PDB file of C-alpha atoms in Angstrom:
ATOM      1  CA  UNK U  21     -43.906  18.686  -2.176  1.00 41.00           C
ATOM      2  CA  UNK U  22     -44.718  22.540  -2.187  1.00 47.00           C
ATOM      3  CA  UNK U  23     -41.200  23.446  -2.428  1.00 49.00           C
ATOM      4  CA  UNK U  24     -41.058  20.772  -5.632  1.00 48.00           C
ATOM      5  CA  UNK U  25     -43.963  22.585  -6.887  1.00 46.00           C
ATOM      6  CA  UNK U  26     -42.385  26.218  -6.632  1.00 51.00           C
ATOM      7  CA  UNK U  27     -39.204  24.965  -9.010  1.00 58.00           C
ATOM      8  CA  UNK U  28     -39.055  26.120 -12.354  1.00 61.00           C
ATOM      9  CA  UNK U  29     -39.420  23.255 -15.162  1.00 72.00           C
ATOM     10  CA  UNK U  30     -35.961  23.042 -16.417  1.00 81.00           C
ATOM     11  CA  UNK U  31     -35.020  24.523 -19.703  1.00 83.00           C
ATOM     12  CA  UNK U  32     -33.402  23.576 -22.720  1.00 88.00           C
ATOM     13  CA  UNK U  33     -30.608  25.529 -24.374  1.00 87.00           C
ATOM     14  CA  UNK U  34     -33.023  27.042 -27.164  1.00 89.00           C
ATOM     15  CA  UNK U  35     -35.285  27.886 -24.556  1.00 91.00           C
ATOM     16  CA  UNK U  36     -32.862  29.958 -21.989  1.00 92.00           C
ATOM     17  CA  UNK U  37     -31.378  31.577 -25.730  1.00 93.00           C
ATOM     18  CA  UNK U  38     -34.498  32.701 -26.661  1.00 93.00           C
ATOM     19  CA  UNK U  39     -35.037  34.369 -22.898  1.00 95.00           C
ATOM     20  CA  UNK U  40     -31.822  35.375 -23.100  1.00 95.00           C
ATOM     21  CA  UNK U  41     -32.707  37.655 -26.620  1.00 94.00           C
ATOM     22  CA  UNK U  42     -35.724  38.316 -25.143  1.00 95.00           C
ATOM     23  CA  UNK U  43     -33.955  39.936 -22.455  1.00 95.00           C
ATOM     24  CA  UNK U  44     -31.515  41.780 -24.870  1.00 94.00           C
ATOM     25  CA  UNK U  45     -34.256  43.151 -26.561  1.00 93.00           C
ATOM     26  CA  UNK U  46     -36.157  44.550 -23.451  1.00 93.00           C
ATOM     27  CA  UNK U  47     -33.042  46.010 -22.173  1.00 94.00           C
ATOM     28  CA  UNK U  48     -32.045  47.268 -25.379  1.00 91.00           C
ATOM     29  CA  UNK U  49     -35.217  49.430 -25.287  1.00 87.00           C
ATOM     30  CA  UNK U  50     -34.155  50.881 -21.859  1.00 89.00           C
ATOM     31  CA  UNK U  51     -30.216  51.159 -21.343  1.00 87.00           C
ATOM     32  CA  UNK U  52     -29.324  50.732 -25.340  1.00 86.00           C
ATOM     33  CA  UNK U  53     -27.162  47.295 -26.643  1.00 88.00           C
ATOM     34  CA  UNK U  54     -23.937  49.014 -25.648  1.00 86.00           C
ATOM     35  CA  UNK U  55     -24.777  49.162 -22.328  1.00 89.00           C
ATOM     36  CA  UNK U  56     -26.204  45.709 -21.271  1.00 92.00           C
ATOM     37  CA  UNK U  57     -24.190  43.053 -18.768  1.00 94.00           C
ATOM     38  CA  UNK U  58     -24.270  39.857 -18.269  1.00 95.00           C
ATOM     39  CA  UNK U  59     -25.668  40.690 -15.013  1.00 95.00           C
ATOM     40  CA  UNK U  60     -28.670  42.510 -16.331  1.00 95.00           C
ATOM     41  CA  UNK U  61     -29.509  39.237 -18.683  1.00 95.00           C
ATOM     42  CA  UNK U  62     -29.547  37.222 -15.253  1.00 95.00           C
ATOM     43  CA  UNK U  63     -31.607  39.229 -13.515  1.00 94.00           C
ATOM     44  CA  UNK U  64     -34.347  40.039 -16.854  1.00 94.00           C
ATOM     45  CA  UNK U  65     -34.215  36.281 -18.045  1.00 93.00           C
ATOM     46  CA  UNK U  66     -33.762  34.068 -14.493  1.00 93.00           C
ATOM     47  CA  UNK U  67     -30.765  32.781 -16.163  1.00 93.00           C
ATOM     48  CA  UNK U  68     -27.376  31.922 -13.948  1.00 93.00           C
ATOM     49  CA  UNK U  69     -24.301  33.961 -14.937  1.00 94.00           C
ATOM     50  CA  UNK U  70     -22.344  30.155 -15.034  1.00 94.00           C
ATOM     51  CA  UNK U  71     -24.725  29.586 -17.630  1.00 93.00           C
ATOM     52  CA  UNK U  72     -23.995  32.302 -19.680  1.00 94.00           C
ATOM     53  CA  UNK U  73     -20.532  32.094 -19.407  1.00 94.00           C
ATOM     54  CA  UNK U  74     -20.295  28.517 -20.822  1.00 94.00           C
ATOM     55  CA  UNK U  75     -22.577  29.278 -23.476  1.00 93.00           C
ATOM     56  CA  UNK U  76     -21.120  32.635 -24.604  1.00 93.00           C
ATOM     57  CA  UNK U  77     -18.067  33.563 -22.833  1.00 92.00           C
ATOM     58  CA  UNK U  78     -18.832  36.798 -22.790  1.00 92.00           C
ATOM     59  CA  UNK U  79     -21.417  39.789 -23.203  1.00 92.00           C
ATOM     60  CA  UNK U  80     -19.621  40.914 -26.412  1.00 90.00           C
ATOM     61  CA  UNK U  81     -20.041  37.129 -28.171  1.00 91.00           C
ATOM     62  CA  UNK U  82     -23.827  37.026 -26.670  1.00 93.00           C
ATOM     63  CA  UNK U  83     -24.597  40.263 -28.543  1.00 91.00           C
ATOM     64  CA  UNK U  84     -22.986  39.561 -31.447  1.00 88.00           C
ATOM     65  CA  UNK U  85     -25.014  36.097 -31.810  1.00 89.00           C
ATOM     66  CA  UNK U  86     -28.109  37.858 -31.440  1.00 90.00           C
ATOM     67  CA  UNK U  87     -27.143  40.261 -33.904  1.00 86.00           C
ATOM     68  CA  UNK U  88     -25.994  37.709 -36.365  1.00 82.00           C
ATOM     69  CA  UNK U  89     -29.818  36.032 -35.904  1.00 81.00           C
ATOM     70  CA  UNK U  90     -31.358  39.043 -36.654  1.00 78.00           C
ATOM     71  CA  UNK U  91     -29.581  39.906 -39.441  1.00 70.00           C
ATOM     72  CA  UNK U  92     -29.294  37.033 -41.196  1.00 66.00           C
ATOM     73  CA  UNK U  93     -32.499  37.956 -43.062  1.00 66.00           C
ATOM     74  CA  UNK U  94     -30.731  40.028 -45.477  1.00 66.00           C
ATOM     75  CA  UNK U  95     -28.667  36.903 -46.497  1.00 62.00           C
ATOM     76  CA  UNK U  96     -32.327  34.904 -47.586  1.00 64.00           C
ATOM     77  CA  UNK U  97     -33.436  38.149 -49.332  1.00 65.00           C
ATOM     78  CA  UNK U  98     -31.173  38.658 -51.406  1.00 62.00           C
ATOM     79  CA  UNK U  99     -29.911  34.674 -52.060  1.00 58.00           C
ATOM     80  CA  UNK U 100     -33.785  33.803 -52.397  1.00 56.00           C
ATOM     81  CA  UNK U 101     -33.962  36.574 -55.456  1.00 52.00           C
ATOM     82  CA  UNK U 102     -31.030  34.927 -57.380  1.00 49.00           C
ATOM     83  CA  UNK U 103     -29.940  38.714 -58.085  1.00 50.00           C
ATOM     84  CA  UNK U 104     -26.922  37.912 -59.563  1.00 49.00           C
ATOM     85  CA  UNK U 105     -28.641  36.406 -62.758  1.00 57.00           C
ATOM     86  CA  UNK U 106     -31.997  38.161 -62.442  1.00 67.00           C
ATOM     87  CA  UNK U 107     -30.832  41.612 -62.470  1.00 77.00           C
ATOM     88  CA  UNK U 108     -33.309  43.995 -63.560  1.00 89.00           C
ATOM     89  CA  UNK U 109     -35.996  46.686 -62.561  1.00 92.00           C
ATOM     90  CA  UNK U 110     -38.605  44.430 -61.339  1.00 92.00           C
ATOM     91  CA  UNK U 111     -36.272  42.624 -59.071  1.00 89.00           C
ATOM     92  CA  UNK U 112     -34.709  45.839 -57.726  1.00 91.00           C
ATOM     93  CA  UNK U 113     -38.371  47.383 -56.713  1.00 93.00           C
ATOM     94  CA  UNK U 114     -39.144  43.704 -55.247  1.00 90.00           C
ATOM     95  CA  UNK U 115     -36.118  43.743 -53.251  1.00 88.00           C
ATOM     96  CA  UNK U 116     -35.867  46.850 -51.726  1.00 92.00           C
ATOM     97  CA  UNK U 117     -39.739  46.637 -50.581  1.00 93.00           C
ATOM     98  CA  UNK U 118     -39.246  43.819 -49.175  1.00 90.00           C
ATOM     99  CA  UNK U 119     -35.892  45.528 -46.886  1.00 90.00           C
ATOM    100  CA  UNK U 120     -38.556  48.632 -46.327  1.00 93.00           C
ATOM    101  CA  UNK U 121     -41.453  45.841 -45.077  1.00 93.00           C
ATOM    102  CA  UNK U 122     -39.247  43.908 -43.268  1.00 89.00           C
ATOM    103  CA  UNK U 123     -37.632  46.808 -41.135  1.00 91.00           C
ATOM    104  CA  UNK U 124     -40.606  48.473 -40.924  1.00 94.00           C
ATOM    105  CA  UNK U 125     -41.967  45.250 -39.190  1.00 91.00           C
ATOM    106  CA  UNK U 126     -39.261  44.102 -37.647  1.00 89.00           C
ATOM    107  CA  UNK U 127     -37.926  45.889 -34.004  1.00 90.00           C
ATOM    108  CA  UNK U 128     -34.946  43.848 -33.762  1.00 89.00           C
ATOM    109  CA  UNK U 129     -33.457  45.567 -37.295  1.00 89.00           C
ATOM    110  CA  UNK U 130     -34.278  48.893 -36.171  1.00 91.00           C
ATOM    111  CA  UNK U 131     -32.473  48.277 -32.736  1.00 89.00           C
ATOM    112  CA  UNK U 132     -29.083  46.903 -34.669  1.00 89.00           C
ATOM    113  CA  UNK U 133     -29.452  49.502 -37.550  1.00 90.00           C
ATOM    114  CA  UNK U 134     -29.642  52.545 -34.535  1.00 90.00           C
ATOM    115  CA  UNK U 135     -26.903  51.193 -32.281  1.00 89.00           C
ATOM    116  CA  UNK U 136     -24.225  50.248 -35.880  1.00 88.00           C
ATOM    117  CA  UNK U 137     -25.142  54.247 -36.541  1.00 88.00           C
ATOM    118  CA  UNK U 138     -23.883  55.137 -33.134  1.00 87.00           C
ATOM    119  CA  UNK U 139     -21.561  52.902 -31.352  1.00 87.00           C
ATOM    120  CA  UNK U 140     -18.203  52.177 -33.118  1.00 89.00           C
ATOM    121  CA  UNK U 141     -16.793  48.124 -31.920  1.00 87.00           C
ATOM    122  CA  UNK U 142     -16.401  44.931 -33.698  1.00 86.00           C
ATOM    123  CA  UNK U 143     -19.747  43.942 -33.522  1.00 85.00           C
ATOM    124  CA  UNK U 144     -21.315  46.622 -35.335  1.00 88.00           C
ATOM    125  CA  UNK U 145     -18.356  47.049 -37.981  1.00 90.00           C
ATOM    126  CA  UNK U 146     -18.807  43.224 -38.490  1.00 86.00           C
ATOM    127  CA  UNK U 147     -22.723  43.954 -39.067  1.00 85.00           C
ATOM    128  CA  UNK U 148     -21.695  46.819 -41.853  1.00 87.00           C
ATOM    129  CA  UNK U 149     -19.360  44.344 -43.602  1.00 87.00           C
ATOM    130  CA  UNK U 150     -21.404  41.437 -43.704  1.00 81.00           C
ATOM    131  CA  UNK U 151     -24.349  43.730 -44.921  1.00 81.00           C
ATOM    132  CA  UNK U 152     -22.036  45.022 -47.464  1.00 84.00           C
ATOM    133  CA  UNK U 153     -21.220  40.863 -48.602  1.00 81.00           C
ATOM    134  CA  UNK U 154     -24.877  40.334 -48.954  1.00 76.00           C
ATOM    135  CA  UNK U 155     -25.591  43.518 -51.476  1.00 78.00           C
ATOM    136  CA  UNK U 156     -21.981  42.600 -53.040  1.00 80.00           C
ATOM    137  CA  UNK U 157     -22.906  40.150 -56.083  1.00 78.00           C
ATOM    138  CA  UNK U 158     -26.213  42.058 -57.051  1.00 79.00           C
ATOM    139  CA  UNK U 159     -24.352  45.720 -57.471  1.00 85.00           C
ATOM    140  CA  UNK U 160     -21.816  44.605 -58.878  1.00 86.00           C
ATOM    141  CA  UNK U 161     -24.583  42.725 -61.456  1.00 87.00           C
ATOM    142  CA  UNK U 162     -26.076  46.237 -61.884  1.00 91.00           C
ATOM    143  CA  UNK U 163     -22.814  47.786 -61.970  1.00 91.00           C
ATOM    144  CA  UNK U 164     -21.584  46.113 -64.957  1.00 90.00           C
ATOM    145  CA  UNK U 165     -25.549  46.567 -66.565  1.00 91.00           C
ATOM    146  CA  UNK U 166     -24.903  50.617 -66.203  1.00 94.00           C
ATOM    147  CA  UNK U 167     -21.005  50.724 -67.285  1.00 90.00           C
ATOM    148  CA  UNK U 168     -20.101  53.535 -69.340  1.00 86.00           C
ATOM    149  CA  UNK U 169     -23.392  55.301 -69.130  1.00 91.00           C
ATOM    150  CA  UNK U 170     -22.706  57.729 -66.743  1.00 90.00           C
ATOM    151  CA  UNK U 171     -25.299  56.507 -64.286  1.00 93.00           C
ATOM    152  CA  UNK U 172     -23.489  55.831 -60.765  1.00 94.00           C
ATOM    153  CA  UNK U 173     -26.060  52.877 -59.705  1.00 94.00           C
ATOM    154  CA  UNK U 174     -23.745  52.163 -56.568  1.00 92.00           C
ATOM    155  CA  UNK U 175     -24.449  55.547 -55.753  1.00 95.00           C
ATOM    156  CA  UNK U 176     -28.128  55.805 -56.541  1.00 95.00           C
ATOM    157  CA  UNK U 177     -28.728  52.515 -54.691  1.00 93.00           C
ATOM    158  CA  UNK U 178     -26.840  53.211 -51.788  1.00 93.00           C
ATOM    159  CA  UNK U 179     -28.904  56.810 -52.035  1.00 96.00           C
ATOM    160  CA  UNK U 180     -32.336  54.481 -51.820  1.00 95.00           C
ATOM    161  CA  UNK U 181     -31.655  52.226 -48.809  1.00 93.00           C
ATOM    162  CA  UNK U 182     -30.178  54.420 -46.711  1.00 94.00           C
ATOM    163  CA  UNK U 183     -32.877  56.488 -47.272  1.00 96.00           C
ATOM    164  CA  UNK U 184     -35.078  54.045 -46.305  1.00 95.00           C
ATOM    165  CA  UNK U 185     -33.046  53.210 -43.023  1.00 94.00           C
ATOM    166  CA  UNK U 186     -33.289  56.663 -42.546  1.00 95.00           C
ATOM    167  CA  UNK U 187     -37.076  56.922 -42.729  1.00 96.00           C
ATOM    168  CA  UNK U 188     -38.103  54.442 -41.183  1.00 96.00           C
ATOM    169  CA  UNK U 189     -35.394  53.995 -38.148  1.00 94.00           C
ATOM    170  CA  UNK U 190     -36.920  57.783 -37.885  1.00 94.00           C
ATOM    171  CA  UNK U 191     -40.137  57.691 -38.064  1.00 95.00           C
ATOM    172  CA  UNK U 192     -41.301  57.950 -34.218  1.00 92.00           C
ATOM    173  CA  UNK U 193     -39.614  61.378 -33.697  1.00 93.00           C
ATOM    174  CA  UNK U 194     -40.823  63.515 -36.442  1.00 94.00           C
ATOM    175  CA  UNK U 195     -42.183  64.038 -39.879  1.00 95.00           C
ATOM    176  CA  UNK U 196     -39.653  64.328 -42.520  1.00 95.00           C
ATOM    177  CA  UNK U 197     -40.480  66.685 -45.300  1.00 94.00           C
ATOM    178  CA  UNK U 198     -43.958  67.074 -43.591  1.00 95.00           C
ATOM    179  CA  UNK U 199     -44.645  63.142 -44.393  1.00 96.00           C
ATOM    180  CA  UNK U 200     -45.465  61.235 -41.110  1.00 97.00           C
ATOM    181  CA  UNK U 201     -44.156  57.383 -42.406  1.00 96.00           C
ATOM    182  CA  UNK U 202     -45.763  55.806 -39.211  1.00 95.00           C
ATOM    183  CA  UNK U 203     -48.984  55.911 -40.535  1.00 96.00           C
ATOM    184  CA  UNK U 204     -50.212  53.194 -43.405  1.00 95.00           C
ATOM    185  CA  UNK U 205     -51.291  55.672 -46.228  1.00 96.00           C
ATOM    186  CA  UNK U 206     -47.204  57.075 -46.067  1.00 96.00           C
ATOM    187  CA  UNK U 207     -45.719  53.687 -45.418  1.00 96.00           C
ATOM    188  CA  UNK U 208     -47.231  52.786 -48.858  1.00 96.00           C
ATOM    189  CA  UNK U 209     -46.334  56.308 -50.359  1.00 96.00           C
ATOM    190  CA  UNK U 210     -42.665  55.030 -49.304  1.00 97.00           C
ATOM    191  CA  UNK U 211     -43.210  51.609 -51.508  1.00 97.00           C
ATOM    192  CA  UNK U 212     -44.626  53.624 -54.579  1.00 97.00           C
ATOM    193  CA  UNK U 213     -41.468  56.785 -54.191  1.00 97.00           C
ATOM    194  CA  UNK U 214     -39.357  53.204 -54.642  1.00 97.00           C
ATOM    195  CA  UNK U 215     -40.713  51.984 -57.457  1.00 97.00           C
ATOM    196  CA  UNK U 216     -40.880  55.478 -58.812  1.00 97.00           C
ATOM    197  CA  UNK U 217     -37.282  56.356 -59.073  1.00 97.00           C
ATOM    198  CA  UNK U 218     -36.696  52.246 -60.103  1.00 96.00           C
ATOM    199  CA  UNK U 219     -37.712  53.430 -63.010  1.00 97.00           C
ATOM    200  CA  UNK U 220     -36.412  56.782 -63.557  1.00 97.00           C
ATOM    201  CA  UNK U 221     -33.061  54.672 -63.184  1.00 96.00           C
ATOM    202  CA  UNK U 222     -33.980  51.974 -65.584  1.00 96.00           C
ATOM    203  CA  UNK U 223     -35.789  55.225 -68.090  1.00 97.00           C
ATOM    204  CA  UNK U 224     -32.190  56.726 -68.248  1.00 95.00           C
ATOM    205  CA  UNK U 225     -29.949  53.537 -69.044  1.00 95.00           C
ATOM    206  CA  UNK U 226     -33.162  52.791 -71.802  1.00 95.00           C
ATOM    207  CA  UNK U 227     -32.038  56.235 -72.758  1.00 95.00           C
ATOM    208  CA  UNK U 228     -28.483  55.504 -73.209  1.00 93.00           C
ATOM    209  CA  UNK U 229     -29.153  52.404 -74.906  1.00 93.00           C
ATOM    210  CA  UNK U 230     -31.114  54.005 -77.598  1.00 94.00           C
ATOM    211  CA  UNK U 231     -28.622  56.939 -77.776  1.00 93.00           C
ATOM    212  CA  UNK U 232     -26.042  54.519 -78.897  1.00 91.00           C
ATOM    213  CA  UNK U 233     -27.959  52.264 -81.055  1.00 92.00           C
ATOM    214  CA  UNK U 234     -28.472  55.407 -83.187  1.00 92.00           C
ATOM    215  CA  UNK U 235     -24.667  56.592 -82.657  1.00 90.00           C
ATOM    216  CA  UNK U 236     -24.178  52.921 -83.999  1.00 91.00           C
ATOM    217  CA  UNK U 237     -25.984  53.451 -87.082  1.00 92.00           C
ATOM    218  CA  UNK U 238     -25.302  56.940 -87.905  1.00 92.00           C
ATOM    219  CA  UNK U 239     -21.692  54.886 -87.596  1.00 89.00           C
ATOM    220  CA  UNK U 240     -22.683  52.787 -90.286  1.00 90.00           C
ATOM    221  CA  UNK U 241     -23.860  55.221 -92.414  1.00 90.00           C
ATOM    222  CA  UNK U 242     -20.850  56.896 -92.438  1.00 90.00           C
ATOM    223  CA  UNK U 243     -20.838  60.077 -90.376  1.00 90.00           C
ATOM    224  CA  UNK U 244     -17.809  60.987 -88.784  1.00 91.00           C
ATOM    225  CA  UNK U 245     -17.350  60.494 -85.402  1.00 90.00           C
ATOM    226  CA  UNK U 246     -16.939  64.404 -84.039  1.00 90.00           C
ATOM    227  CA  UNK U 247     -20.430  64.856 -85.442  1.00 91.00           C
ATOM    228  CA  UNK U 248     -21.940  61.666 -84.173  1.00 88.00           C
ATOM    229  CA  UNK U 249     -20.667  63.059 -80.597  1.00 89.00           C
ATOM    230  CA  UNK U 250     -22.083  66.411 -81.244  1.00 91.00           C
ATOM    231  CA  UNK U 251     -25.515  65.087 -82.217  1.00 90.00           C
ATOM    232  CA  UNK U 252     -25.694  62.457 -79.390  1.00 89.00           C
ATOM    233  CA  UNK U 253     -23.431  64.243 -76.665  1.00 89.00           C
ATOM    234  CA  UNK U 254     -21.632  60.777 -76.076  1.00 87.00           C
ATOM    235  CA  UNK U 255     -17.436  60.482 -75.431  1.00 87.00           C
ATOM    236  CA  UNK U 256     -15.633  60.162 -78.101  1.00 86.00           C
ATOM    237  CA  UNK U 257     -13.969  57.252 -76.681  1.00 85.00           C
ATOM    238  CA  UNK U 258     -17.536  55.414 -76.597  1.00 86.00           C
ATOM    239  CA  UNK U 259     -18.190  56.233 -80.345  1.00 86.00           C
ATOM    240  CA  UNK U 260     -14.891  54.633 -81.100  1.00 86.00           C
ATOM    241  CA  UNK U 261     -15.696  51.239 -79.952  1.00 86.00           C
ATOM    242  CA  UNK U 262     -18.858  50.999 -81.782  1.00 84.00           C
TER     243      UNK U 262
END
């Protein structure tokens, strides 16, 4: 009866996976993802190697599961803000808060984000190309919003989240700039710096536009096209195609 007593209750798959990631994510904070075995996961969740074998086959498909759970939050983001129809500023300040909030809150991110910057394998260059699938349809949205104004929004964007990453995957070991963005006041400074150069972005393609709605009608009226390029500082080969 005692020794009945003493037995674990036995576990269901879900259960022993979410021990398992629990495990991963202990021993990720001690020996770093590229280092964990399959042995280590036995040991930290009480789970037979047999059993981890069958369900994963090995410690390179385990990691690259838990990864893939983890990450898929990006996926919902950026499906859940339709960006491919909705493009605009409002939705590009929404969205990358929300990637700032949701690393900032969320461990396993920073632990993926850290190890993709340092280890080179499969798993992390499959983590960089999926990323890059998720943010594909909105830039290219944006992309073809900012064609032939001179405005590299690929650029700039990629220029605001990895700036972010860089923050905030940063954060614990120094200030940057002399801003500390562990504390609350500078995690919110963060948000507003976002929104901020949103709309410097969106200010200069407003610019544009209005720069060649007057090229247009100084067009109309007329006025060669050397002179309506001299006036507005726009190509030539724009001003020909108005």
């Amino acid at each position: 009866m005692e020794e009945n007593k003493s037995k674990r209750p036995r576990r269901t798959r879900a259960e022993i996976e979410a021990n398992v990631f629990e495990a991963i994510r202990r021993l990720a904070d001690t020996k770093g993802l590229s280092n964990i075995t399959f042995a280590d996961i036995c040991q930290d969740a009480d789970v037979q190697l047999i059993v981890l074998n069958r369900n994963y086959g090995s410690i390179e498909k385990l990691i690259d599961k838990y990864a893939y759970t983890c990450d898929y939050w990006l996926h919902d983001l950026f499906y859940s803000q339709h960006l491919a129809e909705q493009a605009g500023e409002d939705i590009l300040k929404n969205t990358l808060k929300a990637l700032a909030e949701y690393l900032y809150d969320n461990p396993d991110m920073q632990r993926l984000l850290t190890w993709e910057l340092s280890a080179d394998n499969e798993i992390t260059r499959r983590m960089a190309r999926s990323r890059e699938m998720y943010y594909k349809s909105a830039i290219e949205e944006y992309n073809r919003m900012f064609e032939n104004t001179g405005i590299p929004f690929n650029t700039i964007a990629g220029l605001l989240i990895a700036g972010t990453y860089c923050l905030i995957l940063r954060r614990k070991r120094s200030t940057f700039v002399g801003v500390d963005y562990q504390t609350k006041e500078n995690r919110q400074r963060l948000y507003s710096a976002l929104d901020y150069l949103c709309r410097l972005v969106f200010q200069s393609l407003e610019e544009h536009n209005r720069t060649i709605e007057i090229a247009r009608r100084m067009k109309k009226k007329g006025i060669d096209n050397t002179t309506i390029a001299e006036c507005t500082e726009l190509p030539a080969t724009v001003i020909e195609q108005l």
